[in-house]
Structure formats: structure tokens, C-alpha cells
Amino acid sequence: MERRNSSLANQHKVAHEVFDKVTYNAFLSSYWLGKEEVANKKLLSLIELEKHIGVAEMREFKHTSEQSQQEMRLLLGQLIKEKLIQRVKDAKWFSIVVDEVMDCAILEQLLIYVGYVDEEGKTHFDFDFLEVKDVLETSESADSETLTRIITEELNACSLNLALVCGFGSDGASVMTGKNNGVGSRLQKVCRIMVHSHCINHRLALACSDANDTVKYI
């Protein structure tokens, strides 16, 4: 077919030559949607735009199924998480912030964030997202023992030393802040230097809620 210089052979050659660039562009497009908080359903629309404005090789992008797009997002998330974990390891000491949320599928989930100071002295205490865990996947109750186990297992899975946690922030609920059996107290048995605090954003939300109820002007 190559000797005959057939159109099929030429088409295959072009597709092979631009495969890496097309794949990179597709992943970059998916990442941009997530970074800008645009619905991931817009990926194919964005790729069509790229074709329209002259990124001709994007015509060779064939992995348009929902499963393929989901795999792309999961791979991006895995890569971002690996880079974050390495930065935390390089920083050595780090803090964690956790919060329980109920998603649209009525699943009880635990969000875990990490804060640290990188090697260049730049602070990351706006906290970077680490993981979201289904609290009731392996337990019948979202009690302090379960939440502590989930946090501990996630840090171990990331090869992050629990003893190096120097700060713990939470929503201030009793399950988190209980003096004897709260998550903070349980973690302090391992993290001896850990400082436990009630998240400032949650405290502000409580204050605003109280103000709404009691201040007529508001």
C-alpha cells in the first residue's frame, strides 16, 4: 500500500504522526475545562471549536465516548494528585482540613485537603484538594472512629507520615472536636504536635447564620 501511495496508507501515516500531539491537546482541553470549572460535557464541543479555528490534526481525535472521556479525567486527577503528594513529602510537615458533605446522590462523603509550605517558602494554606472518600462505603456510621480510620488510611495510601501532621482543621462538629473521642483527639494520639482548630470559614458561616436570624437590617 505504501508503494502504491494509496490514500488509505497516507491517511494512516498522518494519523500516526500526529497521534501524540492530538492526545496531548485532548488532555490539555479536558484539564482546562476542569481548571476553569466548565462542565466536562463541553469537551467534545471544545474540540470541535479547535478544529474550526485551524487545529486541523484534532480531526484525528477518535476517543469521544463517555468512558474514554472519564478515563482521561481520572488520569489527569491521578497525575495532579501524585505531584501534590510529592510536594507535601518535600515540605515534610503538613496540615489537613476535612469536611463532611452530602452530594447530589445523597452519599455521605469526606473531603480531605492538605496545607504546607513548599521548598521555595511559598505557603499553600488555601489548602490543596487531596481526596474525597465515601464514608459509608465500608461502615454503617459516620462516627469519629470511622472518619479517623478513613483519614489514616488515605494518608498511608499516599505514603504520607501521619506523625508529621502538625495541624488539623474541621467544621467544629462534636464528632470532629470531641475532647475525648473526637477525630482531632484520636489523631493527636499519633500526631503529638498537632494543633486542632475550628475552620475559620465554618465559623464565619455560623456567625453569618446567627446574624441573619437576629439582626433585622441583615
Coordinates of N, CA and C in Angstrom, one line a residue:
M1 N 0.8 -1.2 0.0 CA 0.0 0.0 0.0 C 0.9 1.3 0.0
E2 N 2.0 1.2 0.8 CA 2.9 2.4 0.8 C 3.5 2.6 -0.6
R3 N 3.9 1.5 -1.3 CA 4.4 1.6 -2.6 C 3.4 2.2 -3.6
R4 N 2.2 1.9 -3.5 CA 1.1 2.4 -4.3 C 0.7 3.8 -4.0
N5 N 1.2 4.2 -2.8 CA 0.9 5.6 -2.3 C -0.6 5.8 -2.2
S6 N -1.3 4.8 -1.7 CA -2.7 4.8 -1.6 C -3.2 5.9 -0.6
S7 N -4.4 6.3 -0.8 CA -5.0 7.4 0.1 C -5.1 6.8 1.5
L8 N -5.5 5.5 1.6 CA -5.6 4.8 2.9 C -4.3 4.8 3.7
A9 N -3.2 4.5 3.0 CA -1.9 4.5 3.6 C -1.5 5.9 4.1
N10 N -1.8 6.9 3.2 CA -1.4 8.2 3.6 C -2.2 8.7 4.8
Q11 N -3.5 8.3 4.9 CA -4.3 8.7 6.0 C -3.8 8.1 7.3
H12 N -3.4 6.8 7.2 CA -2.9 6.1 8.4 C -1.5 6.8 8.8
K13 N -0.7 7.2 7.9 CA 0.6 7.8 8.2 C 0.4 9.1 8.9
V14 N -0.5 9.9 8.4 CA -0.8 11.2 9.0 C -1.3 11.0 10.4
A15 N -2.3 10.1 10.6 CA -2.8 9.9 11.9 C -1.8 9.4 12.9
H16 N -0.9 8.6 12.4 CA 0.2 8.0 13.3 C 1.2 9.2 13.7
E17 N 1.5 10.0 12.8 CA 2.5 11.1 13.1 C 1.9 12.1 14.1
V18 N 0.6 12.4 14.0 CA 0.1 13.4 14.9 C -0.6 12.9 16.2
F19 N -0.5 11.5 16.4 CA -1.2 10.9 17.5 C -0.8 11.5 18.8
D20 N 0.5 11.7 19.1 CA 0.9 12.2 20.4 C 0.4 13.7 20.6
K21 N 0.5 14.5 19.6 CA 0.1 15.9 19.7 C -1.4 15.9 19.9
V22 N -2.2 15.1 19.2 CA -3.7 15.1 19.3 C -4.0 14.6 20.7
T23 N -3.4 13.6 21.2 CA -3.7 13.1 22.6 C -3.4 14.2 23.6
Y24 N -2.2 14.9 23.5 CA -1.8 15.9 24.4 C -2.9 17.0 24.4
N25 N -3.3 17.5 23.2 CA -4.2 18.5 23.0 C -5.6 18.2 23.7
A26 N -6.0 16.9 23.5 CA -7.2 16.5 24.1 C -7.2 16.5 25.6
F27 N -6.1 16.0 26.2 CA -5.9 16.0 27.6 C -5.8 17.5 28.2
L28 N -5.1 18.3 27.4 CA -5.0 19.7 27.8 C -6.4 20.4 27.8
S29 N -7.2 20.1 26.8 CA -8.5 20.6 26.7 C -9.4 20.2 27.9
S30 N -9.3 18.9 28.3 CA -10.0 18.4 29.4 C -9.6 19.0 30.7
Y31 N -8.2 19.2 30.8 CA -7.7 19.8 32.0 C -8.2 21.3 32.1
W32 N -8.2 22.0 31.0 CA -8.6 23.4 31.0 C -10.1 23.5 31.5
L33 N -10.9 22.6 31.0 CA -12.3 22.7 31.5 C -12.5 22.5 33.0
G34 N -11.7 21.6 33.5 CA -11.7 21.4 35.0 C -11.2 22.6 35.7
K35 N -10.0 23.1 35.2 CA -9.4 24.2 35.9 C -10.3 25.5 35.9
E36 N -11.0 25.7 34.8 CA -11.9 26.8 34.7 C -13.3 26.5 35.2
E37 N -13.5 25.3 35.8 CA -14.8 24.9 36.3 C -15.9 25.0 35.3
V38 N -15.6 24.5 34.1 CA -16.6 24.4 33.0 C -17.0 23.0 32.9
A39 N -18.3 22.7 32.7 CA -18.8 21.4 32.6 C -18.0 20.5 31.7
N40 N -17.7 19.3 32.2 CA -16.8 18.4 31.4 C -17.6 17.9 30.1
K41 N -18.9 18.0 30.1 CA -19.7 17.7 28.9 C -19.3 18.5 27.7
K42 N -18.6 19.6 28.0 CA -18.3 20.6 26.9 C -17.0 20.1 26.1
L43 N -16.4 19.0 26.5 CA -15.1 18.6 25.9 C -15.2 18.5 24.4
L44 N -16.2 17.7 23.9 CA -16.3 17.5 22.5 C -16.6 18.8 21.8
S45 N -17.4 19.7 22.4 CA -17.7 21.0 21.8 C -16.4 21.8 21.7
L46 N -15.6 21.7 22.7 CA -14.3 22.5 22.7 C -13.4 22.0 21.6
I47 N -13.4 20.6 21.4 CA -12.5 20.0 20.4 C -13.1 20.4 19.0
E48 N -14.4 20.5 18.8 CA -14.9 20.9 17.6 C -14.5 22.4 17.3
L49 N -14.5 23.2 18.3 CA -14.1 24.6 18.1 C -12.6 24.6 17.7
E50 N -11.8 23.8 18.3 CA -10.4 23.7 17.9 C -10.2 23.4 16.4
K51 N -11.0 22.4 16.0 CA -11.0 22.1 14.6 C -11.4 23.3 13.7
H52 N -12.4 24.0 14.1 CA -12.9 25.1 13.4 C -11.9 26.3 13.3
I53 N -11.1 26.5 14.3 CA -10.2 27.6 14.3 C -8.8 27.2 13.7
G54 N -8.7 26.0 13.2 CA -7.5 25.7 12.5 C -6.6 24.6 13.1
V55 N -7.0 24.0 14.2 CA -6.2 22.9 14.8 C -6.6 21.7 14.0
A56 N -6.1 21.5 12.8 CA -6.6 20.5 11.9 C -6.4 19.1 12.3
E57 N -5.3 18.9 13.1 CA -5.0 17.5 13.5 C -6.0 16.9 14.5
M58 N -6.8 17.8 15.1 CA -7.8 17.4 16.1 C -8.8 16.5 15.4
R59 N -8.9 16.5 14.1 CA -9.8 15.7 13.4 C -9.5 14.2 13.6
E60 N -8.2 14.0 14.0 CA -7.7 12.6 14.2 C -8.1 12.1 15.6
F61 N -8.7 12.9 16.5 CA -9.1 12.5 17.8 C -10.3 11.6 17.7
K62 N -10.2 10.4 18.1 CA -11.3 9.4 17.9 C -11.9 8.9 19.2
H63 N -11.3 9.2 20.3 CA -11.7 8.7 21.6 C -12.8 9.6 22.2
T64 N -14.0 9.6 21.6 CA -15.0 10.5 22.0 C -16.1 9.9 22.9
S65 N -16.0 8.6 23.3 CA -17.0 8.0 24.1 C -17.0 8.6 25.5
E66 N -18.1 8.4 26.2 CA -18.1 8.9 27.6 C -17.1 8.1 28.5
Q67 N -16.9 6.9 28.2 CA -15.9 6.1 29.0 C -14.5 6.6 28.8
S68 N -14.2 6.9 27.5 CA -12.8 7.5 27.2 C -12.6 8.8 27.9
Q69 N -13.6 9.7 27.8 CA -13.5 11.0 28.5 C -13.4 10.9 30.0
Q70 N -14.1 9.9 30.6 CA -14.0 9.7 32.0 C -12.6 9.2 32.4
E71 N -12.0 8.3 31.5 CA -10.7 7.8 31.8 C -9.6 8.9 31.7
M72 N -9.8 9.9 30.8 CA -8.9 11.0 30.7 C -8.9 11.8 31.9
R73 N -10.1 12.1 32.5 CA -10.3 12.9 33.7 C -9.6 12.2 34.9
L74 N -9.8 10.9 34.9 CA -9.3 10.1 36.1 C -7.7 10.1 36.0
L75 N -7.2 10.0 34.8 CA -5.7 10.0 34.6 C -5.2 11.4 35.0
L76 N -5.9 12.4 34.6 CA -5.4 13.8 34.9 C -5.4 14.0 36.5
G77 N -6.5 13.5 37.1 CA -6.6 13.6 38.5 C -5.5 12.8 39.2
Q78 N -5.2 11.7 38.7 CA -4.1 10.8 39.3 C -2.8 11.5 39.2
L79 N -2.5 12.1 38.1 CA -1.2 12.8 37.9 C -1.1 14.0 38.8
I80 N -2.2 14.8 38.9 CA -2.2 16.0 39.7 C -2.0 15.6 41.2
K81 N -2.7 14.5 41.6 CA -2.5 14.1 43.0 C -1.1 13.6 43.3
E82 N -0.5 12.9 42.3 CA 0.9 12.4 42.5 C 1.8 13.6 42.7
K83 N 1.7 14.6 41.9 CA 2.5 15.8 42.0 C 2.3 16.5 43.4
L84 N 1.1 16.6 43.8 CA 0.8 17.2 45.1 C 1.4 16.4 46.2
I85 N 1.3 15.1 46.2 CA 1.9 14.3 47.3 C 3.4 14.5 47.3
Q86 N 4.0 14.6 46.2 CA 5.5 14.8 46.2 C 5.8 16.1 46.8
R87 N 5.0 17.1 46.5 CA 5.3 18.5 47.1 C 5.1 18.4 48.6
V88 N 4.1 17.7 49.1 CA 3.9 17.6 50.5 C 5.0 16.8 51.2
K89 N 5.5 15.8 50.5 CA 6.6 15.0 51.1 C 7.9 15.9 51.2
D90 N 8.1 16.7 50.1 CA 9.3 17.6 50.2 C 9.2 18.6 51.3
A91 N 7.9 19.0 51.6 CA 7.7 20.0 52.7 C 7.9 19.4 54.0
K92 N 7.7 18.1 54.1 CA 7.8 17.3 55.4 C 6.6 17.5 56.2
W93 N 6.5 18.6 56.9 CA 5.4 18.9 57.8 C 4.2 19.4 57.0
F94 N 3.0 19.0 57.4 CA 1.8 19.5 56.7 C 0.6 19.5 57.6
S95 N -0.4 20.2 57.1 CA -1.7 20.2 57.9 C -2.8 19.6 57.0
I96 N -3.9 19.2 57.6 CA -5.0 18.7 56.9 C -6.3 19.4 57.3
V97 N -7.2 19.6 56.4 CA -8.5 20.1 56.7 C -9.5 19.1 56.1
V98 N -10.5 18.8 56.9 CA -11.5 17.8 56.4 C -12.9 18.4 56.6
D99 N -13.8 17.9 55.8 CA -15.2 18.4 55.9 C -16.2 17.3 55.3
E100 N -17.3 17.0 56.0 CA -18.2 16.1 55.5 C -19.3 16.8 54.7
V101 N -19.6 16.2 53.5 CA -20.6 16.8 52.6 C -21.5 15.7 52.1
M102 N -22.7 16.1 51.7 CA -23.7 15.2 51.1 C -23.8 15.6 49.7
D103 N -23.5 14.7 48.7 CA -23.5 15.0 47.3 C -24.9 14.8 46.8
C104 N -25.1 15.1 45.5 CA -26.4 15.1 44.8 C -27.0 13.7 44.8
A105 N -26.2 12.6 45.0 CA -26.7 11.3 45.0 C -26.9 10.8 46.5
I106 N -27.0 11.8 47.4 CA -27.2 11.5 48.8 C -26.2 10.6 49.4
L107 N -24.9 10.7 49.0 CA -23.8 10.0 49.5 C -23.1 10.8 50.6
E108 N -22.8 10.2 51.7 CA -22.1 10.9 52.8 C -20.6 10.8 52.4
Q109 N -19.9 12.0 52.2 CA -18.6 12.0 51.7 C -17.7 12.8 52.6
L110 N -16.4 12.4 52.6 CA -15.4 13.2 53.4 C -14.4 13.8 52.5
L111 N -14.3 15.1 52.5 CA -13.3 15.8 51.7 C -12.0 16.0 52.5
I112 N -10.9 15.7 51.9 CA -9.6 15.9 52.6 C -8.7 16.9 51.8
Y113 N -8.2 17.9 52.5 CA -7.3 18.9 51.9 C -6.0 18.9 52.7
V114 N -4.9 19.3 52.0 CA -3.7 19.5 52.7 C -3.1 20.9 52.5
G115 N -2.4 21.4 53.6 CA -1.7 22.6 53.5 C -0.3 22.4 53.9
Y116 N 0.6 23.2 53.3 CA 2.0 23.0 53.6 C 2.8 24.3 53.1
V117 N 4.1 24.3 53.4 CA 5.0 25.3 52.9 C 6.0 24.7 52.0
D118 N 6.1 25.0 50.7 CA 6.9 24.3 49.8 C 8.4 24.7 50.0
E119 N 9.3 24.1 49.2 CA 10.7 24.3 49.3 C 11.1 25.7 49.0
E120 N 10.3 26.5 48.3 CA 10.6 27.9 48.0 C 10.1 28.8 49.0
G121 N 9.5 28.3 50.0 CA 8.9 29.1 51.1 C 7.5 29.6 50.8
K122 N 6.9 29.2 49.7 CA 5.6 29.6 49.4 C 4.5 28.8 50.2
T123 N 3.6 29.5 50.8 CA 2.6 28.9 51.6 C 1.5 28.4 50.8
H124 N 0.9 27.2 51.1 CA -0.2 26.6 50.5 C -1.3 26.3 51.5
F125 N -1.7 27.4 52.2 CA -2.7 27.2 53.3 C -4.0 27.7 52.8
D126 N -4.2 27.9 51.5 CA -5.5 28.0 51.0 C -6.0 26.5 50.7
F127 N -5.1 25.6 51.0 CA -5.3 24.1 51.0 C -5.6 23.5 49.6
D128 N -4.8 22.5 49.3 CA -4.9 21.8 48.0 C -5.8 20.5 48.3
F129 N -6.7 20.3 47.3 CA -7.6 19.1 47.4 C -6.7 17.8 47.3
L130 N -7.0 16.9 48.2 CA -6.2 15.6 48.2 C -7.1 14.5 47.7
E131 N -8.3 14.3 48.4 CA -9.2 13.2 48.1 C -10.6 13.4 48.6
V132 N -11.5 12.6 48.0 CA -12.9 12.6 48.5 C -13.2 11.1 48.7
K133 N -13.7 10.7 49.9 CA -14.0 9.4 50.2 C -15.4 9.2 50.6
D134 N -16.0 8.0 50.2 CA -17.4 7.6 50.5 C -17.3 7.1 52.0
V135 N -17.9 7.8 52.9 CA -17.8 7.5 54.3 C -18.5 6.2 54.6
L136 N -19.6 5.9 54.0 CA -20.4 4.7 54.4 C -20.2 3.6 53.5
E137 N -19.1 3.6 52.7 CA -18.8 2.5 51.8 C -18.4 1.3 52.6
T138 N -17.7 1.5 53.7 CA -17.2 0.3 54.5 C -17.7 0.4 55.9
S139 N -18.6 1.3 56.2 CA -19.1 1.5 57.6 C -20.5 1.9 57.6
E140 N -21.2 1.6 58.7 CA -22.6 1.9 58.8 C -22.9 3.2 59.4
S141 N -21.8 3.8 60.0 CA -22.0 5.1 60.7 C -20.8 6.0 60.4
A142 N -21.1 7.3 60.3 CA -20.0 8.3 60.1 C -19.6 8.8 61.4
D143 N -19.2 7.9 62.3 CA -18.7 8.3 63.6 C -17.2 8.7 63.6
S144 N -16.7 9.1 64.7 CA -15.3 9.6 64.8 C -14.3 8.5 64.5
E145 N -14.7 7.2 64.9 CA -13.8 6.1 64.6 C -13.6 5.9 63.1
T146 N -14.8 5.9 62.5 CA -14.8 5.7 61.0 C -14.0 6.8 60.3
L147 N -14.3 8.1 60.6 CA -13.6 9.2 60.0 C -12.1 9.2 60.2
T148 N -11.7 8.8 61.4 CA -10.3 8.7 61.7 C -9.6 7.7 60.9
R149 N -10.3 6.5 60.8 CA -9.8 5.4 60.0 C -9.6 5.8 58.5
I150 N -10.6 6.5 58.0 CA -10.6 6.9 56.6 C -9.4 7.9 56.4
I151 N -9.2 8.8 57.2 CA -8.1 9.8 57.1 C -6.8 9.1 57.2
T152 N -6.7 8.2 58.2 CA -5.4 7.5 58.4 C -5.1 6.6 57.2
E153 N -6.1 5.9 56.7 CA -5.9 5.0 55.5 C -5.5 5.8 54.3
E154 N -6.1 7.0 54.1 CA -5.8 7.8 52.9 C -4.3 8.3 53.0
L155 N -3.9 8.8 54.1 CA -2.6 9.3 54.3 C -1.5 8.2 54.1
N156 N -1.9 7.0 54.6 CA -1.0 5.8 54.5 C -0.9 5.4 53.0
A157 N -2.0 5.5 52.3 CA -2.1 5.1 50.9 C -1.2 6.1 50.1
C158 N -1.1 7.3 50.5 CA -0.3 8.4 49.8 C 1.1 8.4 50.3
S159 N 1.4 7.4 51.2 CA 2.8 7.4 51.8 C 3.2 8.7 52.6
L160 N 2.1 9.3 53.2 CA 2.4 10.5 54.0 C 2.4 10.1 55.5
N161 N 3.4 10.4 56.2 CA 3.6 10.1 57.6 C 2.6 10.8 58.5
L162 N 1.7 10.1 59.1 CA 0.7 10.7 60.0 C 1.3 11.4 61.1
A163 N 2.5 11.0 61.6 CA 3.2 11.7 62.7 C 3.7 13.1 62.3
L164 N 3.7 13.4 61.0 CA 4.2 14.7 60.5 C 3.0 15.7 60.3
V165 N 1.8 15.3 60.7 CA 0.7 16.3 60.6 C 0.7 17.2 61.8
C166 N 0.9 18.5 61.5 CA 1.1 19.5 62.5 C -0.2 20.3 62.8
G167 N -1.2 20.2 61.9 CA -2.4 21.0 62.1 C -3.6 20.2 61.5
F168 N -4.8 20.4 62.2 CA -6.0 19.7 61.8 C -7.1 20.7 61.9
G169 N -7.8 20.9 60.8 CA -9.0 21.8 60.8 C -10.2 21.0 60.4
S170 N -11.3 21.4 61.1 CA -12.6 20.7 60.8 C -13.8 21.7 60.9
D171 N -15.0 21.2 60.7 CA -16.2 22.1 60.7 C -16.7 22.4 62.1
G172 N -16.0 21.9 63.1 CA -16.4 22.2 64.5 C -17.5 21.3 65.1
A173 N -17.9 20.3 64.3 CA -19.0 19.4 64.8 C -18.4 18.5 66.0
S174 N -19.2 18.1 66.9 CA -18.8 17.3 68.0 C -18.0 16.1 67.6
V175 N -18.4 15.5 66.5 CA -17.7 14.2 66.1 C -16.2 14.5 65.7
M176 N -16.0 15.8 65.3 CA -14.6 16.2 65.0 C -13.9 16.8 66.2
T177 N -14.6 17.5 67.0 CA -13.9 18.3 68.1 C -14.0 17.7 69.5
G178 N -14.7 16.6 69.6 CA -15.0 16.0 70.9 C -13.7 15.8 71.7
K179 N -13.7 16.2 73.0 CA -12.5 16.2 73.8 C -11.8 14.9 74.0
N180 N -12.6 13.8 74.1 CA -12.1 12.5 74.4 C -12.0 11.6 73.1
N181 N -13.1 11.6 72.4 CA -13.2 10.7 71.2 C -13.4 11.3 69.9
G182 N -13.3 12.6 69.8 CA -13.4 13.3 68.5 C -12.3 12.9 67.6
V183 N -12.5 13.2 66.3 CA -11.4 12.8 65.3 C -10.1 13.5 65.6
G184 N -10.2 14.8 66.0 CA -9.0 15.5 66.4 C -8.2 14.9 67.5
S185 N -9.0 14.5 68.6 CA -8.4 13.9 69.7 C -7.7 12.5 69.4
R186 N -8.4 11.8 68.5 CA -7.9 10.5 68.1 C -6.6 10.6 67.3
L187 N -6.6 11.6 66.4 CA -5.4 11.9 65.6 C -4.2 12.4 66.5
Q188 N -4.5 13.1 67.5 CA -3.4 13.7 68.4 C -2.7 12.6 69.1
K189 N -3.3 11.4 69.2 CA -2.6 10.3 69.9 C -1.4 9.9 69.1
V190 N -1.5 10.1 67.8 CA -0.3 9.8 66.9 C 0.5 11.0 66.5
C191 N -0.3 12.1 66.2 CA 0.4 13.4 65.9 C 0.5 14.2 67.1
R192 N 1.6 14.0 67.8 CA 1.7 14.6 69.2 C 1.8 16.1 69.1
I193 N 2.3 16.7 68.0 CA 2.5 18.2 68.0 C 1.3 18.8 67.2
M194 N 0.3 18.1 66.9 CA -0.8 18.6 66.0 C -1.6 19.6 66.8
V195 N -1.9 20.7 66.1 CA -2.8 21.7 66.7 C -4.2 21.6 66.0
H196 N -5.2 21.5 66.8 CA -6.6 21.3 66.2 C -7.4 22.6 66.3
S197 N -8.0 23.0 65.1 CA -8.7 24.2 65.1 C -10.0 24.1 64.4
H198 N -11.0 25.0 64.7 CA -12.3 25.0 64.1 C -12.1 25.9 62.8
C199 N -12.3 25.4 61.7 CA -12.1 26.0 60.4 C -12.8 27.4 60.4
I200 N -12.0 28.4 60.0 CA -12.4 29.8 60.1 C -13.6 30.1 59.1
N201 N -13.6 29.4 58.0 CA -14.8 29.6 57.1 C -16.1 29.0 57.7
H202 N -16.0 27.9 58.4 CA -17.2 27.4 59.0 C -17.6 28.3 60.2
R203 N -16.7 28.8 60.9 CA -17.0 29.7 62.0 C -17.7 31.0 61.4
L204 N -17.2 31.5 60.3 CA -17.8 32.7 59.7 C -19.2 32.3 59.2
A205 N -19.4 31.1 58.6 CA -20.7 30.8 58.2 C -21.7 30.7 59.3
L206 N -21.3 30.2 60.5 CA -22.1 30.1 61.7 C -22.5 31.5 62.1
A207 N -21.5 32.4 62.1 CA -21.7 33.8 62.6 C -22.7 34.5 61.7
C208 N -22.6 34.3 60.3 CA -23.5 34.9 59.4 C -24.9 34.4 59.6
S209 N -25.0 33.1 59.8 CA -26.3 32.4 60.0 C -27.0 33.0 61.2
D210 N -26.2 33.2 62.3 CA -26.8 33.8 63.5 C -27.2 35.2 63.3
A211 N -26.4 36.0 62.5 CA -26.7 37.4 62.2 C -27.9 37.5 61.4
N212 N -28.1 36.6 60.5 CA -29.4 36.6 59.7 C -30.6 36.5 60.5
D213 N -30.5 35.7 61.6 CA -31.6 35.4 62.4 C -31.9 36.5 63.4
T214 N -30.9 37.2 63.8 CA -31.1 38.2 64.9 C -31.0 39.7 64.6
V215 N -30.3 40.0 63.5 CA -30.1 41.4 63.1 C -31.1 41.7 62.0
K216 N -32.1 42.6 62.3 CA -33.1 43.0 61.4 C -32.6 43.6 60.1
Y217 N -31.6 44.4 60.2 CA -31.0 45.0 59.0 C -30.6 44.0 58.0
I218 N -29.9 43.0 58.5 CA -29.4 41.9 57.6 C -30.6 41.0 57.1

